[in-house]
Amino acid sequence: MIQRLIAAIGLAICMAAAHGAGAYPDRPIRLIVPYTPGGNTDLLGRMIAQRLGESTGQTVVVENRPGAAGTIGVDAVAKSKPDGYTMVLASFGNILTAAAWYKTLPYDPVADLAPIALLATPQTVLVANPRLPFNDVKGLIAYAKANPGKLNYGSSGSGSSNHLFGALFASMAHIDMTHVPYKGSGPAINDVMAGTIQLSFAPFPLVIGQIATGRLKALAVTGATRHPLLPHTPTVAEAGVPGYEALGWFALMVPAGTPKPLIDRLNVEVNRILKLPEVKASLAQEGAEPVGGTPEAAQRSIIEGVKKWGGLVKKLGITP
């Protein structure tokens, strides 16, 4: 009797969830982008929001909520009602490294949020000032060992992905490089071209033109494979640091506890959007390819990324 009652209750819950997923969404959805308007993350969020609104028949409102390296916006979503109407464009720093970076992070990136899908994992380009006396990764390493403390690399800020890409490179290559944080990748690239600093792990859009005109030289790309935008530029791994791979990370996430049927519905829509030719072309200009896949695959990428990059922060004792 009790077993039949439990089974009946379980069936009723499943039917109710399925009914909710069928009716969802019936009002506007809010997508929080935890950075300022106009940046690459904001543009990605607006591109996804527009097409998600078209496919669901409801407006997806982008709300920029910057601050504390993107953690303020993520925290707001983590504490929102888990009803599928609030989501966040999560990224490398506020998910994969935040727990290791901040001693009092107000949310747990793994436990307090649930991924809808992984959006993209863009490569960066290791660029150097063209006047430096080396043209490849092996030459860079040899120069660094012969001239300890003379190589500086710029990033978009302490704890940013390109900061940690450089830290991982230095650690694996057994060289000493000084990190110089900037308020964005643009100023860092300007100083590489001017010779104020020597290197940067840079986003593709900022440097493709300068590489083509010779104002920067591309030493390597940071992914596991060469990139179509720079087909003759080797990966860091094949150029002299075996096993090196460093990728950006963007995912769409909702509060933990959001009903699985709603997550699955959104996952289907996001995967469809990522296959659109115009979306693939836009991501390609960022040095990225669409990823997609299941929520479970996205969750695995979070766990692996937290282990790799959070572990690096702790291992090297990197602090804000």
mmCIF file with all atom_site columns, N, CA, C and O in Angstrom, residues 125-158:
data_model
loop_
_atom_site.group_PDB
_atom_site.id
_atom_site.type_symbol
_atom_site.label_atom_id
_atom_site.label_alt_id
_atom_site.label_comp_id
_atom_site.label_asym_id
_atom_site.label_entity_id
_atom_site.label_seq_id
_atom_site.pdbx_PDB_ins_code
_atom_site.Cartn_x
_atom_site.Cartn_y
_atom_site.Cartn_z
_atom_site.occupancy
_atom_site.B_iso_or_equiv
_atom_site.pdbx_formal_charge
_atom_site.auth_seq_id
_atom_site.auth_comp_id
_atom_site.auth_asym_id
_atom_site.auth_atom_id
_atom_site.pdbx_PDB_model_num
ATOM 1   N N  . VAL A 1 125 ? 46.221 33.628 -27.932 1.00 0.00 ? 125 VAL A N  1
ATOM 2   C CA . VAL A 1 125 ? 47.463 33.629 -28.701 1.00 0.00 ? 125 VAL A CA 1
ATOM 3   C C  . VAL A 1 125 ? 48.584 34.188 -27.829 1.00 0.00 ? 125 VAL A C  1
ATOM 4   O O  . VAL A 1 125 ? 48.434 35.271 -27.238 1.00 0.00 ? 125 VAL A O  1
ATOM 5   N N  . LEU A 1 126 ? 49.681 33.462 -27.751 1.00 0.00 ? 126 LEU A N  1
ATOM 6   C CA . LEU A 1 126 ? 50.867 33.983 -27.073 1.00 0.00 ? 126 LEU A CA 1
ATOM 7   C C  . LEU A 1 126 ? 51.576 34.911 -28.054 1.00 0.00 ? 126 LEU A C  1
ATOM 8   O O  . LEU A 1 126 ? 52.121 34.471 -29.069 1.00 0.00 ? 126 LEU A O  1
ATOM 9   N N  . VAL A 1 127 ? 51.508 36.212 -27.781 1.00 0.00 ? 127 VAL A N  1
ATOM 10  C CA . VAL A 1 127 ? 52.103 37.207 -28.671 1.00 0.00 ? 127 VAL A CA 1
ATOM 11  C C  . VAL A 1 127 ? 53.280 37.883 -27.994 1.00 0.00 ? 127 VAL A C  1
ATOM 12  O O  . VAL A 1 127 ? 53.351 37.982 -26.758 1.00 0.00 ? 127 VAL A O  1
ATOM 13  N N  . ALA A 1 128 ? 54.215 38.354 -28.824 1.00 0.00 ? 128 ALA A N  1
ATOM 14  C CA . ALA A 1 128 ? 55.418 39.009 -28.317 1.00 0.00 ? 128 ALA A CA 1
ATOM 15  C C  . ALA A 1 128 ? 55.701 40.271 -29.107 1.00 0.00 ? 128 ALA A C  1
ATOM 16  O O  . ALA A 1 128 ? 55.268 40.431 -30.253 1.00 0.00 ? 128 ALA A O  1
ATOM 17  N N  . ASN A 1 129 ? 56.447 41.178 -28.474 1.00 0.00 ? 129 ASN A N  1
ATOM 18  C CA . ASN A 1 129 ? 56.925 42.352 -29.177 1.00 0.00 ? 129 ASN A CA 1
ATOM 19  C C  . ASN A 1 129 ? 57.854 41.901 -30.307 1.00 0.00 ? 129 ASN A C  1
ATOM 20  O O  . ASN A 1 129 ? 58.724 41.052 -30.100 1.00 0.00 ? 129 ASN A O  1
ATOM 21  N N  . PRO A 1 130 ? 57.686 42.433 -31.522 1.00 0.00 ? 130 PRO A N  1
ATOM 22  C CA . PRO A 1 130 ? 58.466 41.943 -32.667 1.00 0.00 ? 130 PRO A CA 1
ATOM 23  C C  . PRO A 1 130 ? 59.964 42.196 -32.564 1.00 0.00 ? 130 PRO A C  1
ATOM 24  O O  . PRO A 1 130 ? 60.752 41.567 -33.295 1.00 0.00 ? 130 PRO A O  1
ATOM 25  N N  . ARG A 1 131 ? 60.399 43.082 -31.667 1.00 0.00 ? 131 ARG A N  1
ATOM 26  C CA . ARG A 1 131 ? 61.828 43.382 -31.555 1.00 0.00 ? 131 ARG A CA 1
ATOM 27  C C  . ARG A 1 131 ? 62.577 42.417 -30.650 1.00 0.00 ? 131 ARG A C  1
ATOM 28  O O  . ARG A 1 131 ? 63.800 42.489 -30.543 1.00 0.00 ? 131 ARG A O  1
ATOM 29  N N  . LEU A 1 132 ? 61.863 41.503 -30.013 1.00 0.00 ? 132 LEU A N  1
ATOM 30  C CA . LEU A 1 132 ? 62.527 40.535 -29.150 1.00 0.00 ? 132 LEU A CA 1
ATOM 31  C C  . LEU A 1 132 ? 63.356 39.557 -29.992 1.00 0.00 ? 132 LEU A C  1
ATOM 32  O O  . LEU A 1 132 ? 62.970 39.207 -31.105 1.00 0.00 ? 132 LEU A O  1
ATOM 33  N N  . PRO A 1 133 ? 64.478 39.079 -29.460 1.00 0.00 ? 133 PRO A N  1
ATOM 34  C CA . PRO A 1 133 ? 65.401 38.248 -30.243 1.00 0.00 ? 133 PRO A CA 1
ATOM 35  C C  . PRO A 1 133 ? 65.026 36.772 -30.298 1.00 0.00 ? 133 PRO A C  1
ATOM 36  O O  . PRO A 1 133 ? 65.895 35.903 -30.286 1.00 0.00 ? 133 PRO A O  1
ATOM 37  N N  . PHE A 1 134 ? 63.741 36.466 -30.348 1.00 0.00 ? 134 PHE A N  1
ATOM 38  C CA . PHE A 1 134 ? 63.300 35.079 -30.528 1.00 0.00 ? 134 PHE A CA 1
ATOM 39  C C  . PHE A 1 134 ? 61.986 35.091 -31.287 1.00 0.00 ? 134 PHE A C  1
ATOM 40  O O  . PHE A 1 134 ? 61.239 36.071 -31.249 1.00 0.00 ? 134 PHE A O  1
ATOM 41  N N  . ASN A 1 135 ? 61.717 34.004 -31.982 1.00 0.00 ? 135 ASN A N  1
ATOM 42  C CA . ASN A 1 135 ? 60.526 33.924 -32.833 1.00 0.00 ? 135 ASN A CA 1
ATOM 43  C C  . ASN A 1 135 ? 59.670 32.700 -32.575 1.00 0.00 ? 135 ASN A C  1
ATOM 44  O O  . ASN A 1 135 ? 58.736 32.435 -33.335 1.00 0.00 ? 135 ASN A O  1
ATOM 45  N N  . ASP A 1 136 ? 59.986 31.948 -31.529 1.00 0.00 ? 136 ASP A N  1
ATOM 46  C CA . ASP A 1 136 ? 59.205 30.754 -31.220 1.00 0.00 ? 136 ASP A CA 1
ATOM 47  C C  . ASP A 1 136 ? 59.271 30.488 -29.720 1.00 0.00 ? 136 ASP A C  1
ATOM 48  O O  . ASP A 1 136 ? 59.992 31.168 -28.972 1.00 0.00 ? 136 ASP A O  1
ATOM 49  N N  . VAL A 1 137 ? 58.521 29.494 -29.291 1.00 0.00 ? 137 VAL A N  1
ATOM 50  C CA . VAL A 1 137 ? 58.422 29.185 -27.862 1.00 0.00 ? 137 VAL A CA 1
ATOM 51  C C  . VAL A 1 137 ? 59.757 28.681 -27.309 1.00 0.00 ? 137 VAL A C  1
ATOM 52  O O  . VAL A 1 137 ? 60.162 29.055 -26.200 1.00 0.00 ? 137 VAL A O  1
ATOM 53  N N  . LYS A 1 138 ? 60.448 27.850 -28.061 1.00 0.00 ? 138 LYS A N  1
ATOM 54  C CA . LYS A 1 138 ? 61.744 27.355 -27.581 1.00 0.00 ? 138 LYS A CA 1
ATOM 55  C C  . LYS A 1 138 ? 62.733 28.497 -27.411 1.00 0.00 ? 138 LYS A C  1
ATOM 56  O O  . LYS A 1 138 ? 63.506 28.538 -26.450 1.00 0.00 ? 138 LYS A O  1
ATOM 57  N N  . GLY A 1 139 ? 62.692 29.458 -28.340 1.00 0.00 ? 139 GLY A N  1
ATOM 58  C CA . GLY A 1 139 ? 63.554 30.621 -28.198 1.00 0.00 ? 139 GLY A CA 1
ATOM 59  C C  . GLY A 1 139 ? 63.192 31.467 -26.994 1.00 0.00 ? 139 GLY A C  1
ATOM 60  O O  . GLY A 1 139 ? 64.063 31.996 -26.295 1.00 0.00 ? 139 GLY A O  1
ATOM 61  N N  . LEU A 1 140 ? 61.890 31.603 -26.739 1.00 0.00 ? 140 LEU A N  1
ATOM 62  C CA . LEU A 1 140 ? 61.419 32.334 -25.557 1.00 0.00 ? 140 LEU A CA 1
ATOM 63  C C  . LEU A 1 140 ? 61.948 31.691 -24.283 1.00 0.00 ? 140 LEU A C  1
ATOM 64  O O  . LEU A 1 140 ? 62.465 32.376 -23.391 1.00 0.00 ? 140 LEU A O  1
ATOM 65  N N  . ILE A 1 141 ? 61.830 30.380 -24.204 1.00 0.00 ? 141 ILE A N  1
ATOM 66  C CA . ILE A 1 141 ? 62.268 29.665 -23.006 1.00 0.00 ? 141 ILE A CA 1
ATOM 67  C C  . ILE A 1 141 ? 63.774 29.815 -22.807 1.00 0.00 ? 141 ILE A C  1
ATOM 68  O O  . ILE A 1 141 ? 64.250 30.072 -21.689 1.00 0.00 ? 141 ILE A O  1
ATOM 69  N N  . ALA A 1 142 ? 64.529 29.676 -23.895 1.00 0.00 ? 142 ALA A N  1
ATOM 70  C CA . ALA A 1 142 ? 65.985 29.825 -23.800 1.00 0.00 ? 142 ALA A CA 1
ATOM 71  C C  . ALA A 1 142 ? 66.361 31.235 -23.355 1.00 0.00 ? 142 ALA A C  1
ATOM 72  O O  . ALA A 1 142 ? 67.250 31.429 -22.511 1.00 0.00 ? 142 ALA A O  1
ATOM 73  N N  . TYR A 1 143 ? 65.659 32.234 -23.900 1.00 0.00 ? 143 TYR A N  1
ATOM 74  C CA . TYR A 1 143 ? 65.931 33.629 -23.536 1.00 0.00 ? 143 TYR A CA 1
ATOM 75  C C  . TYR A 1 143 ? 65.610 33.865 -22.064 1.00 0.00 ? 143 TYR A C  1
ATOM 76  O O  . TYR A 1 143 ? 66.368 34.527 -21.344 1.00 0.00 ? 143 TYR A O  1
ATOM 77  N N  . ALA A 1 144 ? 64.472 33.320 -21.612 1.00 0.00 ? 144 ALA A N  1
ATOM 78  C CA . ALA A 1 144 ? 64.060 33.521 -20.218 1.00 0.00 ? 144 ALA A CA 1
ATOM 79  C C  . ALA A 1 144 ? 65.067 32.895 -19.251 1.00 0.00 ? 144 ALA A C  1
ATOM 80  O O  . ALA A 1 144 ? 65.363 33.464 -18.193 1.00 0.00 ? 144 ALA A O  1
ATOM 81  N N  . LYS A 1 145 ? 65.596 31.747 -19.615 1.00 0.00 ? 145 LYS A N  1
ATOM 82  C CA . LYS A 1 145 ? 66.572 31.084 -18.731 1.00 0.00 ? 145 LYS A CA 1
ATOM 83  C C  . LYS A 1 145 ? 67.908 31.819 -18.726 1.00 0.00 ? 145 LYS A C  1
ATOM 84  O O  . LYS A 1 145 ? 68.612 31.833 -17.711 1.00 0.00 ? 145 LYS A O  1
ATOM 85  N N  . ALA A 1 146 ? 68.255 32.433 -19.854 1.00 0.00 ? 146 ALA A N  1
ATOM 86  C CA . ALA A 1 146 ? 69.512 33.185 -19.933 1.00 0.00 ? 146 ALA A CA 1
ATOM 87  C C  . ALA A 1 146 ? 69.378 34.596 -19.353 1.00 0.00 ? 146 ALA A C  1
ATOM 88  O O  . ALA A 1 146 ? 70.387 35.221 -19.002 1.00 0.00 ? 146 ALA A O  1
ATOM 89  N N  . ASN A 1 147 ? 68.130 35.076 -19.260 1.00 0.00 ? 147 ASN A N  1
ATOM 90  C CA . ASN A 1 147 ? 67.876 36.433 -18.762 1.00 0.00 ? 147 ASN A CA 1
ATOM 91  C C  . ASN A 1 147 ? 66.786 36.411 -17.695 1.00 0.00 ? 147 ASN A C  1
ATOM 92  O O  . ASN A 1 147 ? 65.683 36.922 -17.912 1.00 0.00 ? 147 ASN A O  1
ATOM 93  N N  . PRO A 1 148 ? 67.061 35.792 -16.552 1.00 0.00 ? 148 PRO A N  1
ATOM 94  C CA . PRO A 1 148 ? 66.012 35.650 -15.533 1.00 0.00 ? 148 PRO A CA 1
ATOM 95  C C  . PRO A 1 148 ? 65.459 36.998 -15.078 1.00 0.00 ? 148 PRO A C  1
ATOM 96  O O  . PRO A 1 148 ? 66.209 37.950 -14.844 1.00 0.00 ? 148 PRO A O  1
ATOM 97  N N  . GLY A 1 149 ? 64.128 37.056 -14.997 1.00 0.00 ? 149 GLY A N  1
ATOM 98  C CA . GLY A 1 149 ? 63.464 38.264 -14.508 1.00 0.00 ? 149 GLY A CA 1
ATOM 99  C C  . GLY A 1 149 ? 63.265 39.354 -15.528 1.00 0.00 ? 149 GLY A C  1
ATOM 100 O O  . GLY A 1 149 ? 62.724 40.413 -15.201 1.00 0.00 ? 149 GLY A O  1
ATOM 101 N N  . LYS A 1 150 ? 63.672 39.132 -16.787 1.00 0.00 ? 150 LYS A N  1
ATOM 102 C CA . LYS A 1 150 ? 63.571 40.193 -17.796 1.00 0.00 ? 150 LYS A CA 1
ATOM 103 C C  . LYS A 1 150 ? 62.317 40.109 -18.663 1.00 0.00 ? 150 LYS A C  1
ATOM 104 O O  . LYS A 1 150 ? 62.070 40.994 -19.466 1.00 0.00 ? 150 LYS A O  1
ATOM 105 N N  . LEU A 1 151 ? 61.547 39.041 -18.535 1.00 0.00 ? 151 LEU A N  1
ATOM 106 C CA . LEU A 1 151 ? 60.340 38.912 -19.337 1.00 0.00 ? 151 LEU A CA 1
ATOM 107 C C  . LEU A 1 151 ? 59.111 39.224 -18.490 1.00 0.00 ? 151 LEU A C  1
ATOM 108 O O  . LEU A 1 151 ? 58.903 38.628 -17.435 1.00 0.00 ? 151 LEU A O  1
ATOM 109 N N  . ASN A 1 152 ? 58.305 40.152 -18.968 1.00 0.00 ? 152 ASN A N  1
ATOM 110 C CA . ASN A 1 152 ? 57.052 40.509 -18.308 1.00 0.00 ? 152 ASN A CA 1
ATOM 111 C C  . ASN A 1 152 ? 55.894 40.180 -19.241 1.00 0.00 ? 152 ASN A C  1
ATOM 112 O O  . ASN A 1 152 ? 55.980 40.420 -20.443 1.00 0.00 ? 152 ASN A O  1
ATOM 113 N N  . TYR A 1 153 ? 54.844 39.622 -18.688 1.00 0.00 ? 153 TYR A N  1
ATOM 114 C CA . TYR A 1 153 ? 53.659 39.368 -19.522 1.00 0.00 ? 153 TYR A CA 1
ATOM 115 C C  . TYR A 1 153 ? 52.453 40.067 -18.909 1.00 0.00 ? 153 TYR A C  1
ATOM 116 O O  . TYR A 1 153 ? 52.252 40.082 -17.697 1.00 0.00 ? 153 TYR A O  1
ATOM 117 N N  . GLY A 1 154 ? 51.648 40.666 -19.783 1.00 0.00 ? 154 GLY A N  1
ATOM 118 C CA . GLY A 1 154 ? 50.492 41.413 -19.328 1.00 0.00 ? 154 GLY A CA 1
ATOM 119 C C  . GLY A 1 154 ? 49.211 40.617 -19.439 1.00 0.00 ? 154 GLY A C  1
ATOM 120 O O  . GLY A 1 154 ? 49.081 39.740 -20.295 1.00 0.00 ? 154 GLY A O  1
ATOM 121 N N  . SER A 1 155 ? 48.258 40.930 -18.576 1.00 0.00 ? 155 SER A N  1
ATOM 122 C CA . SER A 1 155 ? 46.956 40.257 -18.600 1.00 0.00 ? 155 SER A CA 1
ATOM 123 C C  . SER A 1 155 ? 45.857 41.275 -18.382 1.00 0.00 ? 155 SER A C  1
ATOM 124 O O  . SER A 1 155 ? 46.117 42.457 -18.122 1.00 0.00 ? 155 SER A O  1
ATOM 125 N N  . SER A 1 156 ? 44.627 40.817 -18.455 1.00 0.00 ? 156 SER A N  1
ATOM 126 C CA . SER A 1 156 ? 43.480 41.698 -18.237 1.00 0.00 ? 156 SER A CA 1
ATOM 127 C C  . SER A 1 156 ? 43.169 41.888 -16.756 1.00 0.00 ? 156 SER A C  1
ATOM 128 O O  . SER A 1 156 ? 42.167 42.491 -16.407 1.00 0.00 ? 156 SER A O  1
ATOM 129 N N  . GLY A 1 157 ? 44.032 41.372 -15.879 1.00 0.00 ? 157 GLY A N  1
ATOM 130 C CA . GLY A 1 157 ? 43.850 41.566 -14.443 1.00 0.00 ? 157 GLY A CA 1
ATOM 131 C C  . GLY A 1 157 ? 44.265 40.357 -13.647 1.00 0.00 ? 157 GLY A C  1
ATOM 132 O O  . GLY A 1 157 ? 44.328 39.236 -14.164 1.00 0.00 ? 157 GLY A O  1
ATOM 133 N N  . SER A 1 158 ? 44.565 40.559 -12.390 1.00 0.00 ? 158 SER A N  1
ATOM 134 C CA . SER A 1 158 ? 44.955 39.457 -11.510 1.00 0.00 ? 158 SER A CA 1
ATOM 135 C C  . SER A 1 158 ? 43.831 38.435 -11.408 1.00 0.00 ? 158 SER A C  1
ATOM 136 O O  . SER A 1 158 ? 42.674 38.792 -11.169 1.00 0.00 ? 158 SER A O  1
#
